[in-house]
Short mmCIF file of C-alpha atoms in Angstrom, two decimals:
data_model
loop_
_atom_site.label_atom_id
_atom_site.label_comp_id
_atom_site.label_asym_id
_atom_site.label_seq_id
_atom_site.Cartn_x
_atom_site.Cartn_y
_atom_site.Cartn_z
CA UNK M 175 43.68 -29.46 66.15
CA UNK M 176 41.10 -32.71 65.04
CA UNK M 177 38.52 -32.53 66.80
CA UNK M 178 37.04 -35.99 68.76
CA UNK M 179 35.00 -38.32 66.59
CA UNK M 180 32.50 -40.93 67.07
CA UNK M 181 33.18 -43.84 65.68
CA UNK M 182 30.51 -45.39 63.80
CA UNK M 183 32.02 -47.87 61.31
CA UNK M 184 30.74 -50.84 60.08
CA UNK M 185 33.10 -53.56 59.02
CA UNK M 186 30.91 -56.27 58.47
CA UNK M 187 28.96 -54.42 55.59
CA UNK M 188 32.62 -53.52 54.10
CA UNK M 189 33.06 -57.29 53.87
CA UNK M 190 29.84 -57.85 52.36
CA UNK M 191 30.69 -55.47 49.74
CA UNK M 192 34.65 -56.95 49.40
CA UNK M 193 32.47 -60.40 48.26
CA UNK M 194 30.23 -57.98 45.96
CA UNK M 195 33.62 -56.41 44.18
CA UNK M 196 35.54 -59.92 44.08
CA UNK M 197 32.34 -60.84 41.65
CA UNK M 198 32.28 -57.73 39.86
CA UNK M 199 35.88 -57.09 39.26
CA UNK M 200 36.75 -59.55 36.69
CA UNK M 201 33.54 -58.74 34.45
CA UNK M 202 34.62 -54.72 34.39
CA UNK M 203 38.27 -56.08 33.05
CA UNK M 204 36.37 -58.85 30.80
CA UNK M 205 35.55 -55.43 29.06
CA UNK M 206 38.77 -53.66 28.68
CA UNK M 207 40.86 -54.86 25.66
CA UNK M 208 44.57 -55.71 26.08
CA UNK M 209 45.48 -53.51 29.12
CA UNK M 210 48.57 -54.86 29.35
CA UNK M 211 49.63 -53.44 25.52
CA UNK M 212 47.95 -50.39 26.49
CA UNK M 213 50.15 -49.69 29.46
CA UNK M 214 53.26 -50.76 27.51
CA UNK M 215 52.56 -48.68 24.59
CA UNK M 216 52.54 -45.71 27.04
CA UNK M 217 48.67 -45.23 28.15
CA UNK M 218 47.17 -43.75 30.45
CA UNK M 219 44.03 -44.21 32.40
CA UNK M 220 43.83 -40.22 34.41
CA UNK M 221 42.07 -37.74 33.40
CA UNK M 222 42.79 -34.17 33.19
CA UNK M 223 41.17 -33.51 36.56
CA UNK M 224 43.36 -35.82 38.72
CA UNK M 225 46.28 -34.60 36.84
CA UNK M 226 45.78 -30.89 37.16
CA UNK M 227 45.69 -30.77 41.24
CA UNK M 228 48.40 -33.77 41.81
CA UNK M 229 50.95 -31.89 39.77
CA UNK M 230 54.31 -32.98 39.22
CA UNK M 231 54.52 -36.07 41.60
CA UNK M 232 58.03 -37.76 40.34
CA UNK M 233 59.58 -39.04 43.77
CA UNK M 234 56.72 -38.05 45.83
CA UNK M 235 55.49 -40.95 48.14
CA UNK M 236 51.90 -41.32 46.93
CA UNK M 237 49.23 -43.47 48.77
CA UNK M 238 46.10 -44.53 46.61
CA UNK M 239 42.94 -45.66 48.04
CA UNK M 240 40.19 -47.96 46.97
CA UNK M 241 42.43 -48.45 44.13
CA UNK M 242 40.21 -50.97 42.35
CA UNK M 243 41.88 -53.34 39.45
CA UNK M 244 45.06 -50.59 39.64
CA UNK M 245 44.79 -49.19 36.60
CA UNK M 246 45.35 -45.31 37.98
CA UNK M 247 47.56 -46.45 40.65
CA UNK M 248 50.24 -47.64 37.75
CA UNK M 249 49.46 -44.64 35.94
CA UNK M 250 50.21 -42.64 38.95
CA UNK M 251 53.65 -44.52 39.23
CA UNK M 252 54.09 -43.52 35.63
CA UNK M 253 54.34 -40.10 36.44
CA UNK M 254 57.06 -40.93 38.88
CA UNK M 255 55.59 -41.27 41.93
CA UNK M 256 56.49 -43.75 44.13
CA UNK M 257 52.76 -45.46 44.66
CA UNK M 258 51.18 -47.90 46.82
CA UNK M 259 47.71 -49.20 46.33
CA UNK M 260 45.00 -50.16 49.09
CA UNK M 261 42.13 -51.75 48.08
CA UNK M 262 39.34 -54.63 49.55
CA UNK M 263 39.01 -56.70 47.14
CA UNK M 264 41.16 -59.65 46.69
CA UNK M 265 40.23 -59.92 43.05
CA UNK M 266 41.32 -56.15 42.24
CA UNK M 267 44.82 -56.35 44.11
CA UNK M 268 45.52 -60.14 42.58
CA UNK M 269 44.85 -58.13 38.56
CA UNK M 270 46.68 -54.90 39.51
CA UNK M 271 49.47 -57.16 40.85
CA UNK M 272 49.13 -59.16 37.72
CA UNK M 273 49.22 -55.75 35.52
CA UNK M 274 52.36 -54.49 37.08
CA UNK M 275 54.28 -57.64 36.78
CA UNK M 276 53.07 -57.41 32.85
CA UNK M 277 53.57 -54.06 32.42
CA UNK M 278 57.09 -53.69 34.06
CA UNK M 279 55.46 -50.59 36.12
CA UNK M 280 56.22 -50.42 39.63
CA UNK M 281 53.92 -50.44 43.10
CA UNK M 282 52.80 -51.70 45.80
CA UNK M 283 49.50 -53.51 46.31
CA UNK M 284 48.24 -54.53 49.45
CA UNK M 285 44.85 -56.13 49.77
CA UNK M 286 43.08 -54.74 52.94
CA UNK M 287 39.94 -52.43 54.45
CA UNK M 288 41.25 -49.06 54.18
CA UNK M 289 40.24 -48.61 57.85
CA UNK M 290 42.44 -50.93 58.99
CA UNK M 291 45.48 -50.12 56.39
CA UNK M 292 45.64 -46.65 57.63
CA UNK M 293 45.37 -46.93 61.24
CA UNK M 294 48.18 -49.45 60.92
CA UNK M 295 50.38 -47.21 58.51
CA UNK M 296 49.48 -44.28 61.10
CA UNK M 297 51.05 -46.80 63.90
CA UNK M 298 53.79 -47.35 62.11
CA UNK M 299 54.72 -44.04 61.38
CA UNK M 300 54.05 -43.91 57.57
CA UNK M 301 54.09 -40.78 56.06
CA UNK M 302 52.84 -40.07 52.47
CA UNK M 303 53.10 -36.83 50.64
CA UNK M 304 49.81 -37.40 48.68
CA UNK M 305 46.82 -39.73 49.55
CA UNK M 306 44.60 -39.72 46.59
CA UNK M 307 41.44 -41.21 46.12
CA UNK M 308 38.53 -41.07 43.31
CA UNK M 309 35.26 -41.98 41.13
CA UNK M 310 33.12 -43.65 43.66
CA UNK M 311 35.00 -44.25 46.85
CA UNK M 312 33.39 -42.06 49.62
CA UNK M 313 30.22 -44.02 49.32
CA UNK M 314 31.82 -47.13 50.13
CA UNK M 315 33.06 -45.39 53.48
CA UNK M 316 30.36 -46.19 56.29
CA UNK M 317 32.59 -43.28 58.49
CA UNK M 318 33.66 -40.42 56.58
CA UNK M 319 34.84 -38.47 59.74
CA UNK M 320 37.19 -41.47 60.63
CA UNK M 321 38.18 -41.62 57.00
CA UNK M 322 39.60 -38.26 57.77
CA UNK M 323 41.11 -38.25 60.54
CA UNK M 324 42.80 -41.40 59.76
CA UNK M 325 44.48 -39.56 56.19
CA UNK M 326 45.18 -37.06 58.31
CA UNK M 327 47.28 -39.16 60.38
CA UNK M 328 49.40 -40.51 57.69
CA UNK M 329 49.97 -36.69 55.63
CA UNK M 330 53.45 -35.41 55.73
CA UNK M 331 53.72 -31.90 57.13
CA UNK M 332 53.16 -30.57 53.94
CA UNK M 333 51.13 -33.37 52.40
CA UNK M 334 47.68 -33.09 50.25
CA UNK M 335 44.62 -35.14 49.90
CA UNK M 336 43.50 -35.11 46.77
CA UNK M 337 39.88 -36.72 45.51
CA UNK M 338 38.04 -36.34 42.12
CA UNK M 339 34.64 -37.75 42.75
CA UNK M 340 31.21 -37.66 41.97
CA UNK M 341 28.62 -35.02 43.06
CA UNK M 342 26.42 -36.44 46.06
CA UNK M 343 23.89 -34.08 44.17
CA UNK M 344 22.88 -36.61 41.47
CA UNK M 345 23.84 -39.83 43.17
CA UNK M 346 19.93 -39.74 44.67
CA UNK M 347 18.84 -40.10 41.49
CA UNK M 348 18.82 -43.90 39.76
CA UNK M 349 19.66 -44.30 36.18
CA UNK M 350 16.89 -43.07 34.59
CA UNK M 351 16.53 -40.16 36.75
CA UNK M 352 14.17 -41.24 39.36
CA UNK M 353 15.09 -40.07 42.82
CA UNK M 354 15.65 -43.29 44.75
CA UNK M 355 17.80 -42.12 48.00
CA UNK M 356 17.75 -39.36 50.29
CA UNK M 357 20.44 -36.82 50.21
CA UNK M 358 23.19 -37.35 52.64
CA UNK M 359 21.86 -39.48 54.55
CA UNK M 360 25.65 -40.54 55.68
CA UNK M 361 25.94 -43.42 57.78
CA UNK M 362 23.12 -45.28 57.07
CA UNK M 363 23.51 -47.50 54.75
CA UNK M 364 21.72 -48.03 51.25
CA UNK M 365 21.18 -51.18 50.61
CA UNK M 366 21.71 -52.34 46.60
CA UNK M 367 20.58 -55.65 46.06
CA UNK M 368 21.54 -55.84 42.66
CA UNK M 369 25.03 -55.46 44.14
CA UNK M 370 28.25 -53.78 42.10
CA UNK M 371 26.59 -53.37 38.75
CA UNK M 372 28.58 -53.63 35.39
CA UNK M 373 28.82 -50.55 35.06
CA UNK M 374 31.73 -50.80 32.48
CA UNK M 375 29.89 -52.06 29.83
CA UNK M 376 27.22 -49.81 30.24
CA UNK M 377 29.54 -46.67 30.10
CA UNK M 378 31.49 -48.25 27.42
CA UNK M 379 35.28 -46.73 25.80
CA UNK M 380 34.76 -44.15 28.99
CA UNK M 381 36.31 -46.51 31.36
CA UNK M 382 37.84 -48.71 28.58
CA UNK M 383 40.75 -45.92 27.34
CA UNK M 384 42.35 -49.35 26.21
CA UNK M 385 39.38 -50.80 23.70
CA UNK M 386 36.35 -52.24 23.94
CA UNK M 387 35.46 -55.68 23.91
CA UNK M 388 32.36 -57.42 24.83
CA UNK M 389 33.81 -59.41 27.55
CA UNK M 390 30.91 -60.84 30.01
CA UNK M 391 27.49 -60.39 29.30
CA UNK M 392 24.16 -60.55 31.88
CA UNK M 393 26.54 -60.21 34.24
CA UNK M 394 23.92 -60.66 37.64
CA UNK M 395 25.47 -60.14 40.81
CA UNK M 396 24.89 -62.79 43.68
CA UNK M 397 26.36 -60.34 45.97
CA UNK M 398 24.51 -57.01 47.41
CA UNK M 399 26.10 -54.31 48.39
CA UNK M 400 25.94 -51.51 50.68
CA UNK M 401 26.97 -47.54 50.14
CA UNK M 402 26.72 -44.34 52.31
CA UNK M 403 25.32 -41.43 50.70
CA UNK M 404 27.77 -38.99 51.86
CA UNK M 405 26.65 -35.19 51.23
CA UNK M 406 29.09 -32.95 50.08
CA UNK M 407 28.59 -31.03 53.31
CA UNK M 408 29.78 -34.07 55.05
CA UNK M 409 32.96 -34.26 53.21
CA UNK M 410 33.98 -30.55 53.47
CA UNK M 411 33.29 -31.10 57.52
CA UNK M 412 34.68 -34.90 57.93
CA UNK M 413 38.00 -32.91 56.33
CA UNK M 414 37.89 -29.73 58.43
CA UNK M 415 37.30 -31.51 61.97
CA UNK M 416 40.23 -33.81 61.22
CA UNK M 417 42.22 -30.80 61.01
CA UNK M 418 43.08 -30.36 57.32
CA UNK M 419 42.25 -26.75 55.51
CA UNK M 420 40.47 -27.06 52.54
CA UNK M 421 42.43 -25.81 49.43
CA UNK M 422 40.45 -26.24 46.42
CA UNK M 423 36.99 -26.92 45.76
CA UNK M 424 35.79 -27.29 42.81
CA UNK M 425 31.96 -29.07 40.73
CA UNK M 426 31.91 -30.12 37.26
CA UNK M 427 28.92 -30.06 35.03
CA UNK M 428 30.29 -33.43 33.36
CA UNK M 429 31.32 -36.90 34.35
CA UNK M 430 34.79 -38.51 33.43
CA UNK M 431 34.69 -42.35 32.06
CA UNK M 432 31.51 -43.39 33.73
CA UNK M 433 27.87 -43.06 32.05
CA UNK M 434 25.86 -42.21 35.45
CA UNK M 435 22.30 -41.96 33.86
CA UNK M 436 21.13 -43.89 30.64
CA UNK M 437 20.73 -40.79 28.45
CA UNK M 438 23.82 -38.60 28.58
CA UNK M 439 25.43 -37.27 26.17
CA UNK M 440 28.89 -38.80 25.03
CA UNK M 441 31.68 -36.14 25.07
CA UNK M 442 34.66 -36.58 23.24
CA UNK M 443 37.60 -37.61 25.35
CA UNK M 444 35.50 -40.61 27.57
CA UNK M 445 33.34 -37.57 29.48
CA UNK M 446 29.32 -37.46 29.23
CA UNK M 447 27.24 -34.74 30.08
CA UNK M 448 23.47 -34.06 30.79
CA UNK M 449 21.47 -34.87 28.01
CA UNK M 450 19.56 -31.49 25.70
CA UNK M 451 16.36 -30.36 26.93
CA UNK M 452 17.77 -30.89 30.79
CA UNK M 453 19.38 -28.15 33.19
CA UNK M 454 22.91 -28.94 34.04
CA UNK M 455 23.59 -30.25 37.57
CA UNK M 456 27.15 -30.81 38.96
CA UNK M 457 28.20 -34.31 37.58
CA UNK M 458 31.21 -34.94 40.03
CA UNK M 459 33.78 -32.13 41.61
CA UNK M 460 37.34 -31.95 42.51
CA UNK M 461 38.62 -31.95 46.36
CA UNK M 462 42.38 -30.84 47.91
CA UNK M 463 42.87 -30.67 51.50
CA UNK M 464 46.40 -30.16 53.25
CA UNK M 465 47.47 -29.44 56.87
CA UNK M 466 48.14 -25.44 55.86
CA UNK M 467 47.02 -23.55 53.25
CA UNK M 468 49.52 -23.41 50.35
#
C-alpha cells in the first residue's frame, strides 16, 4: 500500500520556469530543420532505450509527461499507441499541436502543470497503461514523492512507468566539469539564472535527428529557472512508497541526443560519451516501475 506523503510542492517556481520554457522553446525548434518533412517521411525522434522497455505499444493508452515541443509524443503515437501529451509550457503544446496537424499524426496535447493534470485525471478516473517520461524531467519536479504517488494513481492494474533519464551522478557537475550543486539535495531548489539554456545548438544533430540549421543565435534567457536535484536514491524510494515495484533498473555510460559537458565525445547514432583520458561515470539510466512484478 503507498505510504503517506508530505507534500512539499512548489507551484509558483513551476510557473517561473513555464515563462523560462515559453522563451526557450522556439529557439531549440529554430534549430531543427523541417520537422514536419521529417515526420512525414517516416522519422523518428526515440532512441533505442525508450524503445526497448515500452515494447510493442499499438492500442495501448499511453500518457507522456513533460512532453516538451512533442516530438517523442508523435513518435510514440507512431508506434500505435494511443498518446496524450502533458506539458507547461504554452509554447511547446501550441508547436506539438502545430506538428500533429502538419504531420497528420494523432494526439492529444493539453497544456498544464503535471501536478495538477494528474490529480485531475486520477479524479476522473483515467487510467493509462503506460506513463512515460524522459531526458530531463525529474529535475523540474519540486516533489518527487507526489510525482509518484500521483502516476500511481492513474496506472492500470497492470500498467508501467517507464523513464529514460539522466544520471543525478553527473548533473552536480557544470559543463566543464566543475562541481557546482550538491548531490540530491531534492527539494530545494537550484536556482539557474541563466534560465533554460540552448542547449540544442550546443549538442547539435543529437537532438536535431531532422537536420541542422543555425536557427537563433546568442540566444540569452530573460527568464531563470529553478530545478531539484533529485538523487537516484530518491527516485527508487519516491517509486517504492507510492506503491509501485521496481522492475528494471538500469545506468548507461553514454548520453542520448544531448551534449551534457563541453568535451564529450560524439558517438555515432546522436549519443556522446566521456571524453579519453577520463573514467566513465553513468551518463543517464533507464527506469520501469509497475504495480506487480512482471
Amino acid at each position: 500500500m503507498p505510504r503517506p506523503i508530505k507534500v512539499s510542492l512548489q507551484p509558483a517556481l513551476h510557473e517561473a520556469n513555464r515563462l523560462s520554457w515559453n522563451a526557450a522553446t522556439p529557439v531549440h525548434n529554430s534549430h531543427k530543420y523541417s520537422q514536419a518533412n521529417f515526420f512525414r517521411d517516416g522519422g523518428m525522434t526515440l532512441f533505442q532505450e525508450e524503445k526497448d522497455p515500452l515494447g510493442d505499444v499499438a492500442g495501448t493508452r499511453l500518457l507522456h509527461l513533460l512532453c516538451n515541443a512533442g516530438q517523442d509524443t508523435l513518435s510514440l503515437a507512431r508506434l500505435g499507441a494511443v498518446v496524450t501529451g502533458v506539458d507547461i509550457s504554452d509554447g511547446a503544446i501550441a508547436f506539438a499541436r502545430s506538428l500533429s496537424a502538419e504531420t497528420g499524426i494523432s494526439a492529444t496535447f493539453e497544456r498544464a502543470d503535471a501536478y495538477s493534470w494528474l490529480k485531475e485525471a486520477g479524479e476522473r478516473g483515467e487510467a493509462f497503461d503506460i506513463v512515460f517520461c524522459s531526458y530531463g524531467a525529474f529535475c523540474w519536479l519540486s516533489d518527487l514523492p507526489l510525482f509518484a504517488h500521483l502516476v500511481r494513481n492513474v496506472l492500470t492494474n497492470n500498467g508501467r512507468f517507464i523513464c529514460v533519464e539522466f544520471h543525478p551522478a553527473v548533473l552536480v557537475f557544470d559543463s566543464d566539469w566543475t562541481p557546482l550543486f550538491e548531490y540530491g539535495s531534492g527539494a530545494e531548489p537550484v536556482t539557474l539564472q541563466q534560465g533554460v539554456e540552448d542547449y540544442v545548438a550546443q549538442s547539435g544533430v543529437g537532438l536535431a535527428p531532422s537536420g541542422l540549421s543555425q536557427g537563433a543565435t546568442f540566444f540569452s534567457n530573460p527568464y531563470p529557472a529553478y530545478e531539484f536535484q533529485w538523487g537516484l536514491g530518491d527516485v527508487i524510494s519516491s517509486f517504492t512508497a507510492s506503491g509501485l515495484v521496481i522492475r528494471h533498473l538500469e545506468e548507461y555510460s553514454y548520453s542520448n541526443g544531448c551534449k551534457l559537458f563541453d568535451d564529450m565525445a560524439g558517438l555515432p547514432g546522436g549519443r556522446w560519451a566521456m571524453p579519453d583520458g577520463r573514467p566513465k561515470l553513468p551518463l543517464m539510466y533507464g527506469l520501469v516501475a509497475g504495480k506487480h512484478l512482471p
